[in-house]
Amino acid sequence: MERPAELLKNVQIVEQEIKATSAAVDSSKSVRLVCISKLKPASDVLALYEAGYRHFGENYVQELIAKARELPKDIQWHFTGGLQTNKCKDLAKNIDNLFSVETIDSAKKAKKLNDTRGEKPIVNVYIQVNTSGEDQKSGVKPGKDLEDLARVIVKECPKLKLLGLMTIGSFANSTSQKENQDFRTLSECREQLPPEFGQLELSMGMSNDYIQAIKQGADTVRVGTTIFGQRPQNNGH
Ligand SMILES: *Cc1c(COP(=O)(O)O)cnc(C)c1O
């Protein structure tokens, strides 16, 4: 099969699963699929773009900048990688069509992104929450740290819009068939935030666990491997 046809087949399967699952959970709700194209060629993104897909996610700042430069300007880019404070400016200044940064986990990063965005459009952000408590995972702790960061974004960052909460969760939880404890924790984090933050979305679920994530209330799922296949080794990043 030609590559574009293969990608289209894969993404349509994912989309059907999303529709079937979300219809069973809440028929009024539509779940956003973000196609995670990190380490895959721009031609893969373009193939899906031409089939009508617009939301794509990338994990490496330089790779995202290069793809955003080359690809159509109405793509809605999500940054989903680990974010360093000193890279916030590159993201903010180079990508007009940056739909969201999903991995904000400190006030410093939020402010840096805000302060360097200039006249470009507002960027949606998700606060990444470390729901599994694993040391190696990024994200703020649930509770006061989360609430404090949400307040900084809403009160001090006019170029950012707080869209929701995001988690990756532990590998063990992503492969078990039961209710996912990390997704439950993310959902509880949202419930515990005061109403001043409005109705926040949940970004959770990847190739292994997006169906379970939708069952537990995901508004956005981030799927890479099931659409694009295995990624090459991440040399050079
Ligand atoms: C790579 C990545 C994904 C996609 O993971 P797959 O298992 O390939 O679907 C989703 N979210 C984040 C934050 C990622 O880094």
mmCIF file of C-alpha atoms and ligand atoms in Angstrom:
data_model
loop_
_atom_site.group_PDB
_atom_site.id
_atom_site.type_symbol
_atom_site.label_atom_id
_atom_site.label_comp_id
_atom_site.label_asym_id
_atom_site.label_seq_id
_atom_site.Cartn_x
_atom_site.Cartn_y
_atom_site.Cartn_z
ATOM 1 C CA MET A 1 0.000 0.000 0.000
ATOM 2 C CA GLU A 2 1.183 3.522 -0.713
ATOM 3 C CA ARG A 3 2.127 5.510 2.349
ATOM 4 C CA PRO A 4 -0.744 8.041 2.156
ATOM 5 C CA ALA A 5 -3.317 5.259 1.822
ATOM 6 C CA GLU A 6 -1.772 3.386 4.727
ATOM 7 C CA LEU A 7 -1.826 6.469 6.962
ATOM 8 C CA LEU A 8 -5.395 7.215 6.016
ATOM 9 C CA LYS A 9 -6.481 3.674 6.783
ATOM 10 C CA ASN A 10 -4.785 3.832 10.191
ATOM 11 C CA VAL A 11 -6.203 7.203 11.158
ATOM 12 C CA GLN A 12 -9.685 6.209 10.071
ATOM 13 C CA ILE A 13 -9.574 3.157 12.310
ATOM 14 C CA VAL A 14 -8.546 5.360 15.227
ATOM 15 C CA GLU A 15 -11.264 7.846 14.411
ATOM 16 C CA GLN A 16 -13.918 5.160 14.264
ATOM 17 C CA GLU A 17 -12.833 3.844 17.654
ATOM 18 C CA ILE A 18 -12.980 7.354 19.049
ATOM 19 C CA LYS A 19 -16.450 7.972 17.657
ATOM 20 C CA ALA A 20 -17.847 4.635 18.809
ATOM 21 C CA THR A 21 -16.415 5.024 22.301
ATOM 22 C CA SER A 22 -17.382 8.632 22.786
ATOM 23 C CA ALA A 23 -20.910 7.993 21.483
ATOM 24 C CA ALA A 24 -21.312 5.327 24.155
ATOM 25 C CA VAL A 25 -20.034 7.674 26.872
ATOM 26 C CA ASP A 26 -21.713 10.945 25.916
ATOM 27 C CA SER A 27 -23.270 11.433 22.518
ATOM 28 C CA SER A 28 -23.090 15.227 22.714
ATOM 29 C CA LYS A 29 -19.348 15.236 23.060
ATOM 30 C CA SER A 30 -16.699 15.292 20.371
ATOM 31 C CA VAL A 31 -13.195 14.163 21.209
ATOM 32 C CA ARG A 32 -10.263 15.865 19.514
ATOM 33 C CA LEU A 33 -7.687 13.600 17.925
ATOM 34 C CA VAL A 34 -4.164 14.993 17.867
ATOM 35 C CA CYS A 35 -1.954 13.013 15.486
ATOM 36 C CA ILE A 36 1.487 12.818 17.091
ATOM 37 C CA SER A 37 3.902 13.076 14.195
ATOM 38 C CA LYS A 38 7.210 13.445 16.052
ATOM 39 C CA LEU A 39 10.196 11.917 14.238
ATOM 40 C CA LYS A 40 8.025 11.252 11.194
ATOM 41 C CA PRO A 41 8.530 13.090 7.904
ATOM 42 C CA ALA A 42 6.596 16.194 6.930
ATOM 43 C CA SER A 43 5.208 14.207 3.977
ATOM 44 C CA ASP A 44 3.307 12.015 6.472
ATOM 45 C CA VAL A 45 1.706 15.087 8.014
ATOM 46 C CA LEU A 46 0.861 16.452 4.595
ATOM 47 C CA ALA A 47 -0.839 13.199 3.570
ATOM 48 C CA LEU A 48 -3.200 13.452 6.536
ATOM 49 C CA TYR A 49 -3.621 17.176 6.074
ATOM 50 C CA GLU A 50 -4.817 16.569 2.537
ATOM 51 C CA ALA A 51 -7.366 14.122 3.914
ATOM 52 C CA GLY A 52 -8.693 16.878 6.179
ATOM 53 C CA TYR A 53 -6.777 16.420 9.431
ATOM 54 C CA ARG A 54 -5.546 19.591 11.139
ATOM 55 C CA HIS A 55 -4.368 18.791 14.678
ATOM 56 C CA PHE A 56 -0.809 17.488 14.906
ATOM 57 C CA GLY A 57 1.548 17.151 17.838
ATOM 58 C CA GLU A 58 5.325 17.371 18.011
ATOM 59 C CA ASN A 59 7.803 16.805 20.837
ATOM 60 C CA TYR A 60 10.981 18.561 19.712
ATOM 61 C CA VAL A 61 11.103 22.323 19.332
ATOM 62 C CA GLN A 62 13.446 22.492 16.335
ATOM 63 C CA GLU A 63 11.582 19.744 14.502
ATOM 64 C CA LEU A 64 8.274 21.497 15.106
ATOM 65 C CA ILE A 65 9.631 24.834 13.885
ATOM 66 C CA ALA A 66 10.965 23.211 10.717
ATOM 67 C CA LYS A 67 7.699 21.406 9.985
ATOM 68 C CA ALA A 68 5.577 24.446 10.755
ATOM 69 C CA ARG A 69 7.658 26.466 8.317
ATOM 70 C CA GLU A 70 7.293 23.912 5.549
ATOM 71 C CA LEU A 71 3.683 22.776 5.998
ATOM 72 C CA PRO A 72 0.334 24.584 5.497
ATOM 73 C CA LYS A 73 -0.328 27.452 7.850
ATOM 74 C CA ASP A 74 -3.756 26.296 8.946
ATOM 75 C CA ILE A 75 -2.365 23.241 10.704
ATOM 76 C CA GLN A 76 -3.100 23.413 14.416
ATOM 77 C CA TRP A 77 0.169 22.482 16.072
ATOM 78 C CA HIS A 78 0.360 21.055 19.574
ATOM 79 C CA PHE A 79 3.656 20.964 21.410
ATOM 80 C CA THR A 80 3.592 17.775 23.485
ATOM 81 C CA GLY A 81 7.249 17.294 24.392
ATOM 82 C CA GLY A 82 9.182 17.954 27.549
ATOM 83 C CA LEU A 83 9.641 21.722 27.617
ATOM 84 C CA GLN A 84 12.736 23.544 28.799
ATOM 85 C CA THR A 85 12.396 27.158 29.894
ATOM 86 C CA ASN A 86 15.080 28.263 27.458
ATOM 87 C CA LYS A 87 13.109 26.805 24.522
ATOM 88 C CA CYS A 88 9.843 28.607 25.303
ATOM 89 C CA LYS A 89 10.924 31.670 23.352
ATOM 90 C CA ASP A 90 11.698 29.617 20.218
ATOM 91 C CA LEU A 91 8.239 28.089 20.338
ATOM 92 C CA ALA A 92 6.515 31.404 20.961
ATOM 93 C CA LYS A 93 8.334 33.425 18.319
ATOM 94 C CA ASN A 94 8.480 31.005 15.407
ATOM 95 C CA ILE A 95 5.085 29.355 15.135
ATOM 96 C CA ASP A 96 2.097 31.608 14.441
ATOM 97 C CA ASN A 97 -0.209 28.605 14.187
ATOM 98 C CA LEU A 98 0.802 27.098 17.522
ATOM 99 C CA PHE A 99 -2.551 25.833 18.777
ATOM 100 C CA SER A 100 -1.349 24.660 22.142
ATOM 101 C CA VAL A 101 1.500 23.824 24.445
ATOM 102 C CA GLU A 102 0.375 20.783 26.401
ATOM 103 C CA THR A 103 3.323 20.463 28.738
ATOM 104 C CA ILE A 104 3.344 23.570 30.902
ATOM 105 C CA ASP A 105 4.491 22.554 34.365
ATOM 106 C CA SER A 106 5.930 25.693 35.923
ATOM 107 C CA ALA A 107 5.120 29.375 36.301
ATOM 108 C CA LYS A 108 8.510 30.191 34.830
ATOM 109 C CA LYS A 109 7.721 28.388 31.573
ATOM 110 C CA ALA A 110 4.247 29.886 31.361
ATOM 111 C CA LYS A 111 5.603 33.399 31.824
ATOM 112 C CA LYS A 112 8.423 32.884 29.357
ATOM 113 C CA LEU A 113 5.995 31.665 26.708
ATOM 114 C CA ASN A 114 3.652 34.560 27.454
ATOM 115 C CA ASP A 115 6.313 37.239 27.517
ATOM 116 C CA THR A 116 7.888 36.202 24.220
ATOM 117 C CA ARG A 117 4.690 35.663 22.218
ATOM 118 C CA GLY A 118 4.494 39.315 21.178
ATOM 119 C CA GLU A 119 1.727 40.146 18.701
ATOM 120 C CA LYS A 120 1.187 36.562 17.582
ATOM 121 C CA PRO A 121 -2.122 34.813 18.372
ATOM 122 C CA ILE A 122 -2.919 33.554 21.841
ATOM 123 C CA VAL A 123 -1.645 30.069 22.662
ATOM 124 C CA ASN A 124 -3.805 27.515 24.420
ATOM 125 C CA VAL A 125 -2.013 25.740 27.224
ATOM 126 C CA TYR A 126 -2.585 22.626 29.236
ATOM 127 C CA ILE A 127 -0.998 22.151 32.607
ATOM 128 C CA GLN A 128 0.801 18.827 32.687
ATOM 129 C CA VAL A 129 0.037 16.969 35.908
ATOM 130 C CA ASN A 130 2.239 14.220 37.275
ATOM 131 C CA THR A 131 -0.595 11.878 38.138
ATOM 132 C CA SER A 132 1.534 8.780 38.708
ATOM 133 C CA GLY A 133 3.976 10.398 41.141
ATOM 134 C CA GLU A 134 6.917 8.808 39.292
ATOM 135 C CA ASP A 135 10.125 10.815 39.812
ATOM 136 C CA GLN A 136 11.095 10.762 36.152
ATOM 137 C CA LYS A 137 7.733 12.112 34.978
ATOM 138 C CA SER A 138 7.273 15.815 34.350
ATOM 139 C CA GLY A 139 4.289 17.682 35.596
ATOM 140 C CA VAL A 140 3.063 19.514 38.650
ATOM 141 C CA LYS A 141 1.774 17.742 41.700
ATOM 142 C CA PRO A 142 -2.008 17.601 42.060
ATOM 143 C CA GLY A 143 -3.397 20.018 44.631
ATOM 144 C CA LYS A 144 -1.944 23.366 45.628
ATOM 145 C CA ASP A 145 0.917 23.418 43.074
ATOM 146 C CA LEU A 146 -1.585 22.852 40.285
ATOM 147 C CA GLU A 147 -3.948 25.519 41.521
ATOM 148 C CA ASP A 148 -1.143 28.059 41.969
ATOM 149 C CA LEU A 149 0.095 27.480 38.422
ATOM 150 C CA ALA A 150 -3.419 27.719 36.992
ATOM 151 C CA ARG A 151 -3.788 31.079 38.713
ATOM 152 C CA VAL A 152 -0.509 32.411 37.327
ATOM 153 C CA ILE A 153 -1.620 31.484 33.810
ATOM 154 C CA VAL A 154 -5.056 33.027 34.141
ATOM 155 C CA LYS A 155 -4.018 36.158 36.033
ATOM 156 C CA GLU A 156 -0.562 36.947 34.686
ATOM 157 C CA CYS A 157 -0.391 35.522 31.171
ATOM 158 C CA PRO A 158 -2.709 37.380 28.775
ATOM 159 C CA LYS A 159 -1.163 35.690 25.722
ATOM 160 C CA LEU A 160 -2.052 32.243 27.083
ATOM 161 C CA LYS A 161 -5.428 30.606 27.478
ATOM 162 C CA LEU A 162 -5.723 27.834 30.022
ATOM 163 C CA LEU A 163 -7.498 25.128 28.047
ATOM 164 C CA GLY A 164 -7.084 22.133 30.281
ATOM 165 C CA LEU A 165 -5.047 19.552 32.117
ATOM 166 C CA MET A 166 -2.826 16.930 30.550
ATOM 167 C CA THR A 167 -1.197 13.743 31.753
ATOM 168 C CA ILE A 168 0.909 10.927 30.383
ATOM 169 C CA GLY A 169 0.469 8.460 33.218
ATOM 170 C CA SER A 170 2.505 5.414 34.090
ATOM 171 C CA PHE A 171 3.293 2.710 31.569
ATOM 172 C CA ALA A 172 1.871 0.033 33.859
ATOM 173 C CA ASN A 173 -1.456 1.820 34.076
ATOM 174 C CA SER A 174 -1.537 2.378 30.297
ATOM 175 C CA THR A 175 -1.341 -1.343 29.583
ATOM 176 C CA SER A 176 -3.785 -2.641 32.146
ATOM 177 C CA GLN A 177 -7.361 -3.273 31.046
ATOM 178 C CA LYS A 178 -8.880 -1.812 34.200
ATOM 179 C CA GLU A 179 -9.865 1.721 35.000
ATOM 180 C CA ASN A 180 -6.742 3.854 34.686
ATOM 181 C CA GLN A 181 -5.785 5.405 38.011
ATOM 182 C CA ASP A 182 -3.846 8.244 36.346
ATOM 183 C CA PHE A 183 -6.838 9.269 34.262
ATOM 184 C CA ARG A 184 -9.002 9.179 37.338
ATOM 185 C CA THR A 185 -6.512 11.384 39.171
ATOM 186 C CA LEU A 186 -6.488 13.915 36.316
ATOM 187 C CA SER A 187 -10.261 14.038 36.331
ATOM 188 C CA GLU A 188 -10.269 14.561 40.103
ATOM 189 C CA CYS A 189 -7.721 17.356 39.743
ATOM 190 C CA ARG A 190 -10.145 19.173 37.502
ATOM 191 C CA GLU A 191 -13.025 18.696 39.925
ATOM 192 C CA GLN A 192 -10.952 20.042 42.788
ATOM 193 C CA LEU A 193 -9.992 23.277 41.058
ATOM 194 C CA PRO A 194 -12.149 26.241 42.029
ATOM 195 C CA PRO A 195 -14.790 27.374 39.510
ATOM 196 C CA GLU A 196 -12.836 30.531 38.610
ATOM 197 C CA PHE A 197 -10.899 28.479 36.035
ATOM 198 C CA GLY A 198 -13.999 27.589 34.026
ATOM 199 C CA GLN A 199 -14.654 24.307 32.278
ATOM 200 C CA LEU A 200 -11.258 22.778 31.584
ATOM 201 C CA GLU A 201 -10.537 19.996 29.111
ATOM 202 C CA LEU A 202 -8.629 16.786 29.760
ATOM 203 C CA SER A 203 -5.860 15.701 27.383
ATOM 204 C CA MET A 204 -5.094 12.070 28.107
ATOM 205 C CA GLY A 205 -4.695 8.815 26.225
ATOM 206 C CA MET A 206 -2.098 7.643 23.692
ATOM 207 C CA SER A 207 -1.930 4.630 21.362
ATOM 208 C CA ASN A 208 -2.093 2.114 24.203
ATOM 209 C CA ASP A 209 -4.893 3.650 26.142
ATOM 210 C CA TYR A 210 -6.905 6.243 24.221
ATOM 211 C CA ILE A 211 -10.081 4.187 24.306
ATOM 212 C CA GLN A 212 -9.877 3.858 28.072
ATOM 213 C CA ALA A 213 -9.097 7.582 28.298
ATOM 214 C CA ILE A 214 -12.289 8.462 26.419
ATOM 215 C CA LYS A 215 -14.292 6.216 28.725
ATOM 216 C CA GLN A 216 -12.869 8.236 31.592
ATOM 217 C CA GLY A 217 -13.671 11.625 30.106
ATOM 218 C CA ALA A 218 -10.842 12.626 27.751
ATOM 219 C CA ASP A 219 -11.556 15.635 25.515
ATOM 220 C CA THR A 220 -8.302 15.245 23.594
ATOM 221 C CA VAL A 221 -6.377 12.063 22.821
ATOM 222 C CA ARG A 222 -2.827 12.056 21.444
ATOM 223 C CA VAL A 223 -2.116 9.146 19.137
ATOM 224 C CA GLY A 224 1.178 8.517 17.360
ATOM 225 C CA THR A 225 2.291 4.927 16.792
ATOM 226 C CA THR A 226 -1.123 3.537 15.845
ATOM 227 C CA ILE A 227 -1.321 6.066 13.012
ATOM 228 C CA PHE A 228 2.284 6.469 11.881
ATOM 229 C CA GLY A 229 3.852 3.185 12.953
ATOM 230 C CA GLN A 230 6.939 2.721 15.106
ATOM 231 C CA ARG A 231 9.196 5.728 15.368
ATOM 232 C CA PRO A 232 12.893 5.705 14.502
ATOM 233 C CA GLN A 233 15.333 5.916 17.387
ATOM 234 C CA ASN A 234 15.502 9.442 18.681
ATOM 235 C CA ASN A 235 19.092 10.242 17.807
ATOM 236 C CA GLY A 236 20.264 13.776 18.065
ATOM 237 C CA HIS A 237 17.630 15.161 20.390
HETATM 238 C C1 LIG B 1 4.855 10.368 21.869
HETATM 239 C C2 LIG B 1 3.709 10.903 22.638
HETATM 240 C C3 LIG B 1 2.398 10.511 22.348
HETATM 241 C C4 LIG B 1 2.057 9.448 21.320
HETATM 242 O O1 LIG B 1 2.413 8.206 21.838
HETATM 243 P P1 LIG B 1 2.033 6.849 21.046
HETATM 244 O O2 LIG B 1 2.169 5.806 22.081
HETATM 245 O O3 LIG B 1 3.033 6.732 19.940
HETATM 246 O O4 LIG B 1 0.656 6.983 20.552
HETATM 247 C C5 LIG B 1 1.365 11.113 23.050
HETATM 248 N N1 LIG B 1 1.601 12.045 24.003
HETATM 249 C C6 LIG B 1 2.850 12.436 24.302
HETATM 250 C C7 LIG B 1 3.039 13.452 25.353
HETATM 251 C C8 LIG B 1 3.942 11.867 23.652
HETATM 252 O O5 LIG B 1 5.166 12.248 23.994
#
